[in-house]
XYZ file of C-alpha atoms in Angstrom:
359
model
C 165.883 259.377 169.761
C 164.484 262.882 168.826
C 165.059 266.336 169.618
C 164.241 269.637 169.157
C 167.109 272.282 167.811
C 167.558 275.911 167.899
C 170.264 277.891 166.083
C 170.912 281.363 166.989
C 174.553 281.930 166.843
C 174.017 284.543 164.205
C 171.930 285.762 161.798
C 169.777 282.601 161.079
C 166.714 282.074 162.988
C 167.039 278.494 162.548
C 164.529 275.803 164.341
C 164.321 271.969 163.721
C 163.494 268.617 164.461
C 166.073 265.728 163.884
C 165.302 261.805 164.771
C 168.228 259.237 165.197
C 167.793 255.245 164.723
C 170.979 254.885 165.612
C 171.977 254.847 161.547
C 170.661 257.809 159.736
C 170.392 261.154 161.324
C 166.522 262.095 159.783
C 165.743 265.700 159.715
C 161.878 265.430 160.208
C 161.426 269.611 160.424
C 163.585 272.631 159.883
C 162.327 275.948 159.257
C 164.576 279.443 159.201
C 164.223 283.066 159.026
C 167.233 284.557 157.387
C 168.066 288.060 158.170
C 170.686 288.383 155.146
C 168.192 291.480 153.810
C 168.155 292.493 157.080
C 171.734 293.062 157.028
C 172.991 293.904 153.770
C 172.778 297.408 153.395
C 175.566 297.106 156.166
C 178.000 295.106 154.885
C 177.788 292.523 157.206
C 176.172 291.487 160.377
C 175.429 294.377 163.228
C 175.196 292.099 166.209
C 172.505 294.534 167.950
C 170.449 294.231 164.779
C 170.390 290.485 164.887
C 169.499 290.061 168.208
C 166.848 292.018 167.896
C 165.758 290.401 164.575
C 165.900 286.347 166.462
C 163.432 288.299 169.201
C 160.840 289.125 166.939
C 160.913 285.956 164.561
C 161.848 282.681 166.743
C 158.639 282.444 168.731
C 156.700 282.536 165.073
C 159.424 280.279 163.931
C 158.738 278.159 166.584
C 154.673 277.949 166.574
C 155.670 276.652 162.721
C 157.484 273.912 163.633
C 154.115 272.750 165.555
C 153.750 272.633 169.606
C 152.485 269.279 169.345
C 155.632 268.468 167.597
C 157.956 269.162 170.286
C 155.631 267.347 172.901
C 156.825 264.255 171.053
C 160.619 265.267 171.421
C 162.847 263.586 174.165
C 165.173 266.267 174.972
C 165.978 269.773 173.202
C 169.087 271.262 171.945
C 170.529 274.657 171.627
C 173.673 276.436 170.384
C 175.011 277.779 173.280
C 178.817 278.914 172.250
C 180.490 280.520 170.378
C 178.444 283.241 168.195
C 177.102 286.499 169.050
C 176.115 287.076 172.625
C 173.059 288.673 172.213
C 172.116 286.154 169.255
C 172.737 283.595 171.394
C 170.919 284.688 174.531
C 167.672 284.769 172.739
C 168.361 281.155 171.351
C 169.499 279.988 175.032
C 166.387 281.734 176.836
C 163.503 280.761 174.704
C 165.055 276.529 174.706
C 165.188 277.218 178.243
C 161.105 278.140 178.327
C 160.254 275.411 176.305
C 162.423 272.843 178.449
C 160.500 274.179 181.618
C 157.248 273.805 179.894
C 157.492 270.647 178.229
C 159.708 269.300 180.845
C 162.330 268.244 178.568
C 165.924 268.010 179.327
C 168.336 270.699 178.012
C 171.492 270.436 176.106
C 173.962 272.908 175.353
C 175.397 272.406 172.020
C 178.877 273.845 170.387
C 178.230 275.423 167.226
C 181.497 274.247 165.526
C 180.741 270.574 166.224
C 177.084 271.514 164.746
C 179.406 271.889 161.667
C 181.823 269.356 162.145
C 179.321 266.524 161.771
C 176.824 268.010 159.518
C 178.117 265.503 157.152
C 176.432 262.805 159.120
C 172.784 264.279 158.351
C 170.925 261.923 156.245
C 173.617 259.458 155.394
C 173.649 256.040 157.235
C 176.751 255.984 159.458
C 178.062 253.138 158.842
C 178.864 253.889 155.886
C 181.652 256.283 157.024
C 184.791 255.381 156.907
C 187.335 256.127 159.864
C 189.805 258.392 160.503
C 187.812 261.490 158.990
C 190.039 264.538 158.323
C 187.497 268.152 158.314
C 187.977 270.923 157.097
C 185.242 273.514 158.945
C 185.449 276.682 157.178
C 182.724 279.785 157.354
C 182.397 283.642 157.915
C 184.163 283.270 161.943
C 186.014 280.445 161.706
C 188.419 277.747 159.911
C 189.558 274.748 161.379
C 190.726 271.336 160.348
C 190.185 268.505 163.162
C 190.849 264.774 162.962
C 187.984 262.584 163.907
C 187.943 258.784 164.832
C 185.550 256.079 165.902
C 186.238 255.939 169.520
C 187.598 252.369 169.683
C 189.877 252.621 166.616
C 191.378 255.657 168.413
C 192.310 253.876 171.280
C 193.162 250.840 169.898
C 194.749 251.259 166.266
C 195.440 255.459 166.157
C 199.432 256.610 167.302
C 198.839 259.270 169.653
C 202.212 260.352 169.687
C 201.540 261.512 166.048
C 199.394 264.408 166.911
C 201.010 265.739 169.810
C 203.012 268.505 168.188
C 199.907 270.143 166.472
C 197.242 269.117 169.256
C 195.343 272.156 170.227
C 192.198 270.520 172.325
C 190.674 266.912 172.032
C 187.931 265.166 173.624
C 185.365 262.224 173.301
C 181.975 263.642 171.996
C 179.372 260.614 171.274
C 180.936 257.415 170.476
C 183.903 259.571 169.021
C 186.988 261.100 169.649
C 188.078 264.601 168.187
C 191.653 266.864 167.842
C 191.436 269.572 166.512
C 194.856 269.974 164.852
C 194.215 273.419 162.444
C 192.548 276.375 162.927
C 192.969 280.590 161.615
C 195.752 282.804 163.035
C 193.676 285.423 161.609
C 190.586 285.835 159.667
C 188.173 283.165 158.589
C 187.983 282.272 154.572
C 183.928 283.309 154.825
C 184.740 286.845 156.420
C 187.658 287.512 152.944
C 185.093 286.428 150.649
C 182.608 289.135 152.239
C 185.594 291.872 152.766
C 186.451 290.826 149.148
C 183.419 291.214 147.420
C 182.400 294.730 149.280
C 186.074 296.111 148.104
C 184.741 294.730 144.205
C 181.842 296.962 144.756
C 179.700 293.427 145.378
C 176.988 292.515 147.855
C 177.272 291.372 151.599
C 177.454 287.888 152.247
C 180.268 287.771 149.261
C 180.970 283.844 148.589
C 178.408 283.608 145.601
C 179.285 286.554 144.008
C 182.659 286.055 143.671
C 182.272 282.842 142.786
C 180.263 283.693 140.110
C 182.639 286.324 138.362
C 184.951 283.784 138.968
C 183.763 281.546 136.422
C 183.782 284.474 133.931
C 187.177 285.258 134.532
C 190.766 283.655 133.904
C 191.332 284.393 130.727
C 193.812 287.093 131.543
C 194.035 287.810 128.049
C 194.002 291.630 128.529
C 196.404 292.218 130.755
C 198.940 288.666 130.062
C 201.709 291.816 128.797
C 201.414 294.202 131.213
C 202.370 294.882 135.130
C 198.591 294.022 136.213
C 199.189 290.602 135.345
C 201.705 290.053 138.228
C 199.603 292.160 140.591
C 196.552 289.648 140.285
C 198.699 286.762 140.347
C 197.785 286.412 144.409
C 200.718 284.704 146.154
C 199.539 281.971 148.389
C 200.743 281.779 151.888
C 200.884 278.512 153.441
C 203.223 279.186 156.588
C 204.765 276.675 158.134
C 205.604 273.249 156.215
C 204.445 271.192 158.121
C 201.216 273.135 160.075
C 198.034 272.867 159.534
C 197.483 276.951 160.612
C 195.973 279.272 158.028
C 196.010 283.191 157.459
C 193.712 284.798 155.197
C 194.277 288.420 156.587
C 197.115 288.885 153.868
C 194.853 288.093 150.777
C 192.548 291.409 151.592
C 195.745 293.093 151.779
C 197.158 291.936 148.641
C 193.703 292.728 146.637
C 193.787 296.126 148.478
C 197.146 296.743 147.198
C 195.867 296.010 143.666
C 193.440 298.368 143.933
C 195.223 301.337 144.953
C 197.698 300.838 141.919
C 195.054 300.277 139.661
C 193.541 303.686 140.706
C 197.274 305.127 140.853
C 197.663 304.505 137.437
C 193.789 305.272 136.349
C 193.089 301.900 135.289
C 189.633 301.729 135.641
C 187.661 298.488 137.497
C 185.835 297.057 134.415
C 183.571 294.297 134.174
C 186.201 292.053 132.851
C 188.813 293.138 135.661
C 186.816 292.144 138.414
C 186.324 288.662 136.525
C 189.571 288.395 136.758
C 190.636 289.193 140.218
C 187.606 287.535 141.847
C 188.838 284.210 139.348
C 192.461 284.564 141.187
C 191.218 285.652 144.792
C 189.048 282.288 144.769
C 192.300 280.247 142.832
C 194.282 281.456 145.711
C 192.312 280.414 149.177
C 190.879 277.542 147.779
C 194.672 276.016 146.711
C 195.452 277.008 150.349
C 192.468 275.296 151.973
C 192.892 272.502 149.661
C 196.525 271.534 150.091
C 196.313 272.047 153.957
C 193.516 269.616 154.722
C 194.962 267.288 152.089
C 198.421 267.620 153.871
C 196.178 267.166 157.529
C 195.218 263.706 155.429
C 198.511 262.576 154.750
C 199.490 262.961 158.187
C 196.796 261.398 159.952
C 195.993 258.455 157.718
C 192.628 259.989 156.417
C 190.120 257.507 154.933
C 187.867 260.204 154.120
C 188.041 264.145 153.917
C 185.207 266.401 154.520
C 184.236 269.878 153.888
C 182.076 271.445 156.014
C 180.613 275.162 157.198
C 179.132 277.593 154.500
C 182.350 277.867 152.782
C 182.282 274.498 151.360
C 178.734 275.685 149.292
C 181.617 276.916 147.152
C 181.735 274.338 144.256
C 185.244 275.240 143.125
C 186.591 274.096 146.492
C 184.657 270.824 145.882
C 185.870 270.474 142.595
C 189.509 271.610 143.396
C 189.738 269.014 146.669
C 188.422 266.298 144.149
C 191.443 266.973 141.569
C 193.654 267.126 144.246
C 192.902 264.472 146.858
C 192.787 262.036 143.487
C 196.585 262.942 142.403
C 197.763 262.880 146.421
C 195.473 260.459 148.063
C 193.428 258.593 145.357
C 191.904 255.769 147.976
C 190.576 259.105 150.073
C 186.594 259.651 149.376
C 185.988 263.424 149.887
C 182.696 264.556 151.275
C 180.285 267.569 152.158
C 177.145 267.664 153.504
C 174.202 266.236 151.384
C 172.339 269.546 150.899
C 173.902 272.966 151.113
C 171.377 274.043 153.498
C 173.423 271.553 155.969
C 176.347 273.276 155.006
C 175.052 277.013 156.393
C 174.245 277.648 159.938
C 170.792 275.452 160.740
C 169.291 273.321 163.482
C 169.651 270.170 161.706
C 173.243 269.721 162.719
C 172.645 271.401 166.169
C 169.926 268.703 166.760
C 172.382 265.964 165.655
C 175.607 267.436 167.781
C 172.657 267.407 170.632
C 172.329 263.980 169.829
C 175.877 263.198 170.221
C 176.151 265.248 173.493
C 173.298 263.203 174.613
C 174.695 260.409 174.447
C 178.079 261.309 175.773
């Protein structure tokens, strides 16, 4: 089974080709025009921008990929919710062209299940083991859902067990999903970027921070004075037992720092921003960690993943591997096989068309 994907939620003009034997998801094609340069001098995505930019690249993007390519496609797949509406639209419109003219069928795809099993991509699926626990985390959203083999659901899995953090659920190719977690707030991606423009950084923010992070930590400047406590980012996990996050109060609390920092002309050195970048990533990756970790506990996991262009962050990898060992040491913990999967991209559109497909 093979289709043709297109990606347009955003800011990635992303186009692919993805085969299924009905073991290992195969990513024959996938070719991208990035607008990141496009966007940076403004801090972030302008959705008008964008739109415009997926207009003027996705039919070149498209001739790349080869028309004799998608000839040999059975169906083709598109993101069709949720992004930006204009981004979107030109996704939607040109699919819809190429379905006419090759007389393909269409499929709408959701962008968050793109994500949700972008793990599957290139790894033979019988391999996985069942009930998965995800953790999808990017620049719009953060979610954790709980995701079975349909027949172990309905046979072996305590419904009842769920029902108090439920939020939607449904059967999506040979699987059942709940979503169970999700932001109150702002998504982990979106601090990293508000983060890292407030530290005087580039726009998008993850990889900068994380790499001050790994210069800082040391603390040793400040250990004996009142910047020491200001850094130390509290961590707010809400309820006990939720799975909901809020990442809306860790801009605040590096705001905060800054203001007193300039109250008391201490000025932002090389070393300082180290520092707080170090305990900014400490502090929503111990959050992320410990709630899909609890979401594990709860639900029986057998494996966890990481997913969405948050989990390119290697200290989240490394810190869910420490963790996961001390709280659930059977668990294996997962991310997609190349980081590429992990950011915004046909490949997992095409597979999530597969799985709609087949639903």
């Amino acid at each position: 089974m093979k289709t043709l994907a297109i990606e347009t939620s955003c800011d990635d003009t992303s186009i692919g080709i993805i085969d299924f034997d009905w073991q290992i998801f195969s990513v024959d094609a996938l070719l991208a025009y990035s607008q990141i340069d496009d966007h940076q001098k403004y801090w972030g995505v302008v959705p008008e921008i964008a739109s415009r930019l997926h207009f003027d690249k996705i039919i070149e993007v498209v001739k790349n990929i080869g028309l004799d390519k998608i000839k040999d496609v059975d169906f083709i797949s598109v993101t069709t919710h949720p992004g930006l509406p204009g981004s979107l639209v030109v996704g939607k419109t040109v699919a819809s062209l190429l379905s006419s003219y090759f007389a393909k069928p269409l499929v709408h795809v959701n962008h968050i299940y793109g994500h949700l099993f972008s793990l599957l991509l290139e790894r033979n699926i019988s391999d996985i083991q069942f009930p998965l626990v995800v953790l999808t985390a990017s620049g719009g959203h953060n979610d954790i859902y709980v995701v079975n083999n349909y027949e172990l659901w309905i046979t072996n899995y305590e419904l009842t067990k769920i029902n108090d953090q439920l939020i939607e659920r449904r059967e999506f190719g040979g699987y059942t999903i709940a979503k169970v977690g999700y932001t109150l707030d702002d998504a982990a991606g979106e601090c990293f970027d508000k983060v890292s423009r407030m530290l005087g950084g580039p726009y998008p923010g993850w990889q900068r921070i994380a790499e001050k992070a790994l210069k800082g930590g040391k603390m040793e400047t400040w250990k004996d004075s009142e910047i020491a406590e200001l850094i130390k980012f509290k961590r707010i996990f809400l309820s006990k037992e939720g799975f909901e996050f809020s990442f809306s109060w860790m801009k605040s609390q590096v705001s905060f720092l800054l203001k007193q920092l300039e109250t008391k002309w201490i000025p932002l050195t090389e070393e300082l921003i180290c520092d707080i970048a170090y305990e900014f990533q400490e502090a929503v990756v111990e959050v992320m960690v410990k709630k899909l970790v609890r979401a594990g506990i709860a639900f029986d996991a057998k494996t966890l993943w990481l997913a969405g262009g948050v989990s390119c962050n290697d200290r989240l990898r490394e810190y869910l591997q420490s963790y996961a060992q001390e709280k659930l040491p059977e668990v294996v913990c997962l991310r997609p096989m190349k980081k590429v999967y992990s950011m915004d991209n046909a490949a997992m559109i095409g597979l999530a068309g597969i799985l709609e497909h087949i639903n």
